[in-house]
Tab-separated table of N, CA, C and O and ligand atoms in Angstrom:
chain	number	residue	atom	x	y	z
G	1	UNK	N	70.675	128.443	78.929
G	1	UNK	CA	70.526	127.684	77.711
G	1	UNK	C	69.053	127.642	77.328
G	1	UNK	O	68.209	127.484	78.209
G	2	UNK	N	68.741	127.764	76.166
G	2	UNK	CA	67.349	127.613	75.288
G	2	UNK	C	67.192	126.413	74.225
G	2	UNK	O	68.011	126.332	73.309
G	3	UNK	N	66.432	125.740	74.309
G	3	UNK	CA	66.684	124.592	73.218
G	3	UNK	C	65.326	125.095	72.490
G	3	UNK	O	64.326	125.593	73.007
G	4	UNK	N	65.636	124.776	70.955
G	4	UNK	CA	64.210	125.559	69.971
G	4	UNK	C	64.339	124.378	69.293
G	4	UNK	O	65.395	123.771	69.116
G	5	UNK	N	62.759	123.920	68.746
G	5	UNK	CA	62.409	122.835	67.927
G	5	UNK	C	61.339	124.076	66.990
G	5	UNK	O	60.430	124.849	67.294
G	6	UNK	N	62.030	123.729	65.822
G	6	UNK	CA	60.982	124.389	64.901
G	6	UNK	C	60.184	123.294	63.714
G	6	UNK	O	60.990	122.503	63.223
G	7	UNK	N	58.906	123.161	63.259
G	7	UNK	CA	58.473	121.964	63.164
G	7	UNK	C	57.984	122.422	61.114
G	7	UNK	O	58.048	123.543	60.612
G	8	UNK	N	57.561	121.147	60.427
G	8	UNK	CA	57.216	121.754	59.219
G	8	UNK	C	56.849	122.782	58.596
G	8	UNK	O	57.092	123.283	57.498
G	9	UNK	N	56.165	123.040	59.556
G	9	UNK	CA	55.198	124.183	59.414
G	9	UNK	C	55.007	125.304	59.760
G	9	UNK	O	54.144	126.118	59.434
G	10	UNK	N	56.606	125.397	61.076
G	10	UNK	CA	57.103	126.963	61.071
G	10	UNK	C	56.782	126.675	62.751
G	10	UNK	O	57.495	127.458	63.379
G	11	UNK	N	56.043	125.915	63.598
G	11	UNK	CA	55.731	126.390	65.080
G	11	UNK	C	56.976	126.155	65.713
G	11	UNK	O	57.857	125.675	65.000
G	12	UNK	N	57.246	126.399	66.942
G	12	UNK	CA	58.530	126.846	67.749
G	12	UNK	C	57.891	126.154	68.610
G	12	UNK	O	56.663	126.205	68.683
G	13	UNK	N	58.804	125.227	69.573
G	13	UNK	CA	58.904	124.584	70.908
G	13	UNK	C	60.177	125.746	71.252
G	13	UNK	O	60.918	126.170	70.365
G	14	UNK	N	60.253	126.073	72.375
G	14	UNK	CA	60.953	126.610	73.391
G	14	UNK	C	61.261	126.525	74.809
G	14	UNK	O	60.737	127.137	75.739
G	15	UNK	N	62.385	125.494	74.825
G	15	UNK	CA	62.948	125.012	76.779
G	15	UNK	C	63.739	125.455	76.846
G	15	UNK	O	64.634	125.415	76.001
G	16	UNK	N	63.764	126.257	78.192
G	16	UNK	CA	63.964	127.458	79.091
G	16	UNK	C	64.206	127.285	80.430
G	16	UNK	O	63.252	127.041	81.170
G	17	UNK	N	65.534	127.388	80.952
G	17	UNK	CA	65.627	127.226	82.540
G	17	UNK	C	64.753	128.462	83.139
G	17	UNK	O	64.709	129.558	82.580
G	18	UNK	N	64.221	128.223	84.069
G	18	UNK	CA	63.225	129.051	84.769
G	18	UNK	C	63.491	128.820	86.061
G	18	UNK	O	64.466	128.142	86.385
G	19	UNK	N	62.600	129.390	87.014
G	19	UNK	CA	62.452	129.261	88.358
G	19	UNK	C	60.831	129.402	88.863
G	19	UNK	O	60.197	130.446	88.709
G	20	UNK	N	60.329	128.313	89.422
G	20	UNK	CA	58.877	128.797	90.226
G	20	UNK	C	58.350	129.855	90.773
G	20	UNK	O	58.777	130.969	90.471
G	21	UNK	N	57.611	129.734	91.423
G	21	UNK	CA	57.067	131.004	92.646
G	21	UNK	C	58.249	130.688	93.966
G	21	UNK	O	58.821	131.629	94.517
G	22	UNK	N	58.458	129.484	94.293
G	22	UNK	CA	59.355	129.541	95.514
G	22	UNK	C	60.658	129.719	95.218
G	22	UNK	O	61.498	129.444	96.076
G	23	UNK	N	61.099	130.276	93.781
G	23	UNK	CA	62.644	130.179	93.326
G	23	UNK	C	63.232	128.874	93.443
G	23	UNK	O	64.331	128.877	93.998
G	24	UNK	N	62.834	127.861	93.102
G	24	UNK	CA	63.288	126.309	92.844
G	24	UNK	C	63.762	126.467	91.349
G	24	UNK	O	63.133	127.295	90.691
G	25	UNK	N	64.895	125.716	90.654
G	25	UNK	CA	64.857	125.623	89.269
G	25	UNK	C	63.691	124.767	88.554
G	25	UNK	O	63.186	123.826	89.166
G	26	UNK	N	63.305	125.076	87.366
G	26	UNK	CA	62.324	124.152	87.046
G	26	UNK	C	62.596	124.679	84.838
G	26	UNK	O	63.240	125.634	84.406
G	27	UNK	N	62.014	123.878	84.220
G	27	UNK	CA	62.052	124.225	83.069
G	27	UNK	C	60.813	124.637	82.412
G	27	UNK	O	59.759	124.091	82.738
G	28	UNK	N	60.835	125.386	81.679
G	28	UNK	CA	59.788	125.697	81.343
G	28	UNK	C	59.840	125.584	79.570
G	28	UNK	O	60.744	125.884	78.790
G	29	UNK	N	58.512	125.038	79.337
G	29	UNK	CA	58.328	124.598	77.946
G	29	UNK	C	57.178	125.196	76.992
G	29	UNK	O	56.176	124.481	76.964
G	30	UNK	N	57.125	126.168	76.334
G	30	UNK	CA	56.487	127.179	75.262
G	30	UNK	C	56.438	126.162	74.171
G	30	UNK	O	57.275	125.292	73.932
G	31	UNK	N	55.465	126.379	73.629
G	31	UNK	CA	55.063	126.218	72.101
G	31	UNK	C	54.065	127.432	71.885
G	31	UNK	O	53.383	128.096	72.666
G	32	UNK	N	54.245	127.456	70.574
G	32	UNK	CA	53.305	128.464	69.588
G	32	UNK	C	52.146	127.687	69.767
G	32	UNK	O	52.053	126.522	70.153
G	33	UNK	N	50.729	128.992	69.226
G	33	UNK	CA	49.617	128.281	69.659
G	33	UNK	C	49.029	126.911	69.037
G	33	UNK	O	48.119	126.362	69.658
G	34	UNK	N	49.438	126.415	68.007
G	34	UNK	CA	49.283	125.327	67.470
G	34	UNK	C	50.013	124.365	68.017
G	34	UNK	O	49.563	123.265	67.697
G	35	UNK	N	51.034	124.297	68.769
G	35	UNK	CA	51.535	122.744	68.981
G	35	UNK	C	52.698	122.772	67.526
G	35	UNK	O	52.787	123.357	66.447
G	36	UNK	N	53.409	121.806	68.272
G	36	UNK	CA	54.099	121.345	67.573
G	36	UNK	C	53.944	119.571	66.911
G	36	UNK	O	53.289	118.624	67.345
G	37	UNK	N	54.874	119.691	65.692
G	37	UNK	CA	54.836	118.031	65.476
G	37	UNK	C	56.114	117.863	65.534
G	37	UNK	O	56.981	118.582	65.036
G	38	UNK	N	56.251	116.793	66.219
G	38	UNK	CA	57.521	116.409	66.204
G	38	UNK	C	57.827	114.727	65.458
G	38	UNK	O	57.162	113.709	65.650
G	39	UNK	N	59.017	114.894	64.608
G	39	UNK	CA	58.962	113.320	63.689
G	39	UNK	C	59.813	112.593	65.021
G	39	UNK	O	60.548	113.096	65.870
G	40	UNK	N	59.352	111.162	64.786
G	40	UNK	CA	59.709	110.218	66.044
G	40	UNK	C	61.273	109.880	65.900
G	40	UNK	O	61.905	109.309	66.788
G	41	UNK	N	61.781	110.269	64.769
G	41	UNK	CA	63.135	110.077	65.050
G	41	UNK	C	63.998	111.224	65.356
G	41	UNK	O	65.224	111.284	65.261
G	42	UNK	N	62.917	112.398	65.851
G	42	UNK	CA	63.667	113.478	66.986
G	42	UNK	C	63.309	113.301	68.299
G	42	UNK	O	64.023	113.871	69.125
G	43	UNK	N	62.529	112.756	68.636
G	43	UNK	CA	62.187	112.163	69.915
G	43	UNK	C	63.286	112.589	71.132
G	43	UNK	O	63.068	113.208	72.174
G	44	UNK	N	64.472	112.056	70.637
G	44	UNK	CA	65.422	111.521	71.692
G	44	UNK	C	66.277	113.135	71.385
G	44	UNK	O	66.917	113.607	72.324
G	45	UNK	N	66.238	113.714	70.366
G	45	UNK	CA	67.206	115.276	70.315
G	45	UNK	C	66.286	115.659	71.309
G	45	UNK	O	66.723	115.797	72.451
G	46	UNK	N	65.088	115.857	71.084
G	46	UNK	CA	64.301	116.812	72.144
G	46	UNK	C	64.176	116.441	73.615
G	46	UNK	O	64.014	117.314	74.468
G	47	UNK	N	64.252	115.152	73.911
G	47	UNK	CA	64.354	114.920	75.198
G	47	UNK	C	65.950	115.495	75.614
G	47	UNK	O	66.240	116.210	76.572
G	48	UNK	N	66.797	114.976	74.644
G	48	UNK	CA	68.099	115.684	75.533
G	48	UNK	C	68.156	116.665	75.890
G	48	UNK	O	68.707	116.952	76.953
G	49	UNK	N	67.356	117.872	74.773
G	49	UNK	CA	67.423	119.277	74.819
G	49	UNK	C	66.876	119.529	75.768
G	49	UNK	O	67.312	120.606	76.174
G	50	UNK	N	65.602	118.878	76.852
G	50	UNK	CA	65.229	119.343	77.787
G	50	UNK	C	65.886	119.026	78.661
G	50	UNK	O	65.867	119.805	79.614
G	51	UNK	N	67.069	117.354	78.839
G	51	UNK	CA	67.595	117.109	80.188
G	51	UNK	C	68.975	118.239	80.425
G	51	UNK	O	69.502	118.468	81.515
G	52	UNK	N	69.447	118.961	78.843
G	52	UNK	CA	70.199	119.790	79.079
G	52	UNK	C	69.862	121.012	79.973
G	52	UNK	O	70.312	121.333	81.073
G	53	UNK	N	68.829	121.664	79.081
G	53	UNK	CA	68.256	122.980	79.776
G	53	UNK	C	67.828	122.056	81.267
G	53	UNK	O	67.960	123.234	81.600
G	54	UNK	N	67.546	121.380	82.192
G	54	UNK	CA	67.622	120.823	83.223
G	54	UNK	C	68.824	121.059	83.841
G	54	UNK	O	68.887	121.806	84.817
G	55	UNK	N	69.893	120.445	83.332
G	55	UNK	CA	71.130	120.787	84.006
G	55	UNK	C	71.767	122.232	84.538
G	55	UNK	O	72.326	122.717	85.521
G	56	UNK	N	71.327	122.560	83.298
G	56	UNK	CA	71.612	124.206	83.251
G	56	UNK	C	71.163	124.513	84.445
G	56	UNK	O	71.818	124.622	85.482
G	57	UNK	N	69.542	124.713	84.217
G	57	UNK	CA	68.647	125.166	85.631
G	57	UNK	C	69.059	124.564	87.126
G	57	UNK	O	68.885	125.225	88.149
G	58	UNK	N	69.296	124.007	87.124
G	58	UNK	CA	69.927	123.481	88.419
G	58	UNK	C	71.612	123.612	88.857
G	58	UNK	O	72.104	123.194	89.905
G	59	UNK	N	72.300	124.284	87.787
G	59	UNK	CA	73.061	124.828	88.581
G	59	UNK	C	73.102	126.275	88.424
G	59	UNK	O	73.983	126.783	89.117
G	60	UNK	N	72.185	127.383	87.484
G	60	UNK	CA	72.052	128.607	87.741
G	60	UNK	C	71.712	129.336	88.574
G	60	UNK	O	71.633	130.543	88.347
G	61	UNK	N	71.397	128.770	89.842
G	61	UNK	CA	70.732	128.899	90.948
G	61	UNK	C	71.630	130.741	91.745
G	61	UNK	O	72.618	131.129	91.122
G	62	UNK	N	71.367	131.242	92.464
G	62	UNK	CA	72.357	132.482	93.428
G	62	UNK	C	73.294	132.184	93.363
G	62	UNK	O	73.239	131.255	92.556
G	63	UNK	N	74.478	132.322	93.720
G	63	UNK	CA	76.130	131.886	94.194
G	63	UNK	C	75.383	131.897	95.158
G	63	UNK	O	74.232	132.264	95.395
G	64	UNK	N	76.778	131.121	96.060
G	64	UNK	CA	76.731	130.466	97.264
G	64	UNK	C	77.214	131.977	98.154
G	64	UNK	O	77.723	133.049	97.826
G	65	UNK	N	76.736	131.364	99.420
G	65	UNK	CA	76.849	132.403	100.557
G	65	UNK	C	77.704	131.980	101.655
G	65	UNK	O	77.561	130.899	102.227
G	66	UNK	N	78.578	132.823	101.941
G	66	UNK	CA	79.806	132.326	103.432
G	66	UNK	C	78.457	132.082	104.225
G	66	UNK	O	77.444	132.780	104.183
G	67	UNK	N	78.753	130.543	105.200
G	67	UNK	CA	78.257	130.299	106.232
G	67	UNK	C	78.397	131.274	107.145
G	67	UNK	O	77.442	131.801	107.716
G	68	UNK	N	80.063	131.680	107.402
G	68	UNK	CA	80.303	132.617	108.547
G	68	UNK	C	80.455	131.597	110.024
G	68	UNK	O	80.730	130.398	110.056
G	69	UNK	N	80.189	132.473	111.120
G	69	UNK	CA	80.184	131.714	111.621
G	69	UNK	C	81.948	130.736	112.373
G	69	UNK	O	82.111	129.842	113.204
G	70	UNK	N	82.806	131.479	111.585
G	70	UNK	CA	83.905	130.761	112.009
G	70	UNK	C	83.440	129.741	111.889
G	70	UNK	O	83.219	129.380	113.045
G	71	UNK	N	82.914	128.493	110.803
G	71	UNK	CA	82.850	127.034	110.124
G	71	UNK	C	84.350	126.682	109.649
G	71	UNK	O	85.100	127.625	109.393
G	72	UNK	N	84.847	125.260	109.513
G	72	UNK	CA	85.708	124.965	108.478
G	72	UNK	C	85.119	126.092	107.227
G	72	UNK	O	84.029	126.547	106.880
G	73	UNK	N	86.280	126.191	106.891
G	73	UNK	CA	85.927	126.902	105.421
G	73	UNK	C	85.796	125.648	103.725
G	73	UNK	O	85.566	126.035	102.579
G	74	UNK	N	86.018	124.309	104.143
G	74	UNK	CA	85.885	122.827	103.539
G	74	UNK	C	84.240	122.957	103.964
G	74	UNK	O	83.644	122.586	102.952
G	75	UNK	N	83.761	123.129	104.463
G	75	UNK	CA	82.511	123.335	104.981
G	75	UNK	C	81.303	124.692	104.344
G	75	UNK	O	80.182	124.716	104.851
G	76	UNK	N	81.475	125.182	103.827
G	76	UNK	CA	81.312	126.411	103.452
G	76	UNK	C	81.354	126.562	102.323
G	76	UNK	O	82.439	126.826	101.806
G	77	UNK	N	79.730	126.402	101.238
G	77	UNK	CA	79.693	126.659	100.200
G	77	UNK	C	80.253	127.972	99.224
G	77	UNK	O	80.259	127.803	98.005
G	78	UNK	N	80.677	129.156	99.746
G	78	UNK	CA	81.177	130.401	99.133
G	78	UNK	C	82.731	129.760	99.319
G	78	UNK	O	83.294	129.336	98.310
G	79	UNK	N	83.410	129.699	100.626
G	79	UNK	CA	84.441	129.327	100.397
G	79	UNK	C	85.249	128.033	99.737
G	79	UNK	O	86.405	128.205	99.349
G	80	UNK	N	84.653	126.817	99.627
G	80	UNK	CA	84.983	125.932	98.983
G	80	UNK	C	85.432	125.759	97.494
G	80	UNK	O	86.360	125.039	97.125
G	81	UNK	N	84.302	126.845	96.369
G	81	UNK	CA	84.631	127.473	95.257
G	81	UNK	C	85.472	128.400	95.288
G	81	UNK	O	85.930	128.471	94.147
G	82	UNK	N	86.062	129.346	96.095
G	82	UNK	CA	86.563	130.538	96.014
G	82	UNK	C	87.737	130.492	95.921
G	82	UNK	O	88.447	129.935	96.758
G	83	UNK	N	88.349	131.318	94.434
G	83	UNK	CA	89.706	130.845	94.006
G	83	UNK	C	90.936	131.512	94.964
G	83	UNK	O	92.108	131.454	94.593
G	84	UNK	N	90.632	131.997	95.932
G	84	UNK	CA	91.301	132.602	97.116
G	84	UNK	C	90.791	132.443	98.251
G	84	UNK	O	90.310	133.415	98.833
G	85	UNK	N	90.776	130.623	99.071
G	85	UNK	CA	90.441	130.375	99.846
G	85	UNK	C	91.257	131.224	101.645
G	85	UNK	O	92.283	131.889	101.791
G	86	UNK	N	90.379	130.842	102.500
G	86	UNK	CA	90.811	131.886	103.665
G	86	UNK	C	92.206	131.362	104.100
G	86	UNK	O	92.398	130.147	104.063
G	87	UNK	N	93.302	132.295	104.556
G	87	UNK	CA	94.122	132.032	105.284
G	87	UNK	C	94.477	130.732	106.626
G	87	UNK	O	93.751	130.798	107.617
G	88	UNK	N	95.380	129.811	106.601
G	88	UNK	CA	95.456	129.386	107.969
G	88	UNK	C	94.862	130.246	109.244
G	88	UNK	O	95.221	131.403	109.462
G	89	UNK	N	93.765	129.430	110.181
G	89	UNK	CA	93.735	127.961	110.224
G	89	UNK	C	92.478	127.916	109.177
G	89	UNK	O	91.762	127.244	109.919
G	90	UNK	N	91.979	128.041	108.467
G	90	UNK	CA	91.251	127.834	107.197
G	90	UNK	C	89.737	127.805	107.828
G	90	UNK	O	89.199	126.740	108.129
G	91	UNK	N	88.955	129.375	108.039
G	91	UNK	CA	87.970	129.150	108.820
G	91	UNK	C	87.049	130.400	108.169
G	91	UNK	O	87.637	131.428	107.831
G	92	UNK	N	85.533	130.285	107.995
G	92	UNK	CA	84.873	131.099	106.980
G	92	UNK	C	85.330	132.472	107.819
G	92	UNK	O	85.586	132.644	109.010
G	93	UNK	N	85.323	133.117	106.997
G	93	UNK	CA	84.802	134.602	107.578
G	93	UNK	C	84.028	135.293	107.409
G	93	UNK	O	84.084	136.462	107.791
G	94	UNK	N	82.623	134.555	106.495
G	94	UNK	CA	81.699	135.057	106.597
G	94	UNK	C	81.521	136.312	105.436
G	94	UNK	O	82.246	136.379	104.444
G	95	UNK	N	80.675	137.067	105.670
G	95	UNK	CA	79.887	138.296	104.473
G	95	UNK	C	79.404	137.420	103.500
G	95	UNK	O	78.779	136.360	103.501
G	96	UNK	N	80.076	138.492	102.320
G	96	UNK	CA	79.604	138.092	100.822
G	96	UNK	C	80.778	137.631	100.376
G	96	UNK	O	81.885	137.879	100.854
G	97	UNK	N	80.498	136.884	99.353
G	97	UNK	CA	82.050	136.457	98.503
G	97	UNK	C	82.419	137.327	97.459
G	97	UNK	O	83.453	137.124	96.822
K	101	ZN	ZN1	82.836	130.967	103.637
């Protein structure tokens, strides 16, 4: 998701799910070189627009990976989502999903 604020005068705000140097989600926020103005009764659109692109970023993260391991597979972020969970007795088997 991208949220764009474009202001009287034509400048662009731009929030952007991103990721750091350590691959953490984080958002990232562009404006054109002037800055933007923003009128105070958008205040609260633009804050949402960033807690959205927030949400976003935090769950765009890799898919999940089989523990392996013979774990519960209730235990086991790849298998817990996986619309074809493992066979009785219900235990990861590990790889890729
Ligand atoms: Zn698994």
């Amino acid at each position: 998701m991208t949220y764009h604020h474009r202001d009287h005068d034509n400048d662009l705000l731009t929030v952007s799910a991103n990721t750091d140097s350590d691959g953490q989600p984080t958002v990232l926020i562009a404006t054109t070189r002037d800055g933007i103005d923003i009128p105070l009764d958008r205040i609260e659109e633009l804050v949402a627009g960033i807690r959205d692109t927030a949400r976003q970023a935090a769950t765009s993260g890799p898919p999940p990976e089989h523990v392996g391991r013979r774990v519960n597979a209730e235990d086991c972020p790849a298998c817990s989502i996986s619309p074809t969970p493992p066979p009785y007795p219900f235990l990861c088997p590990g790889g890729t999903p």
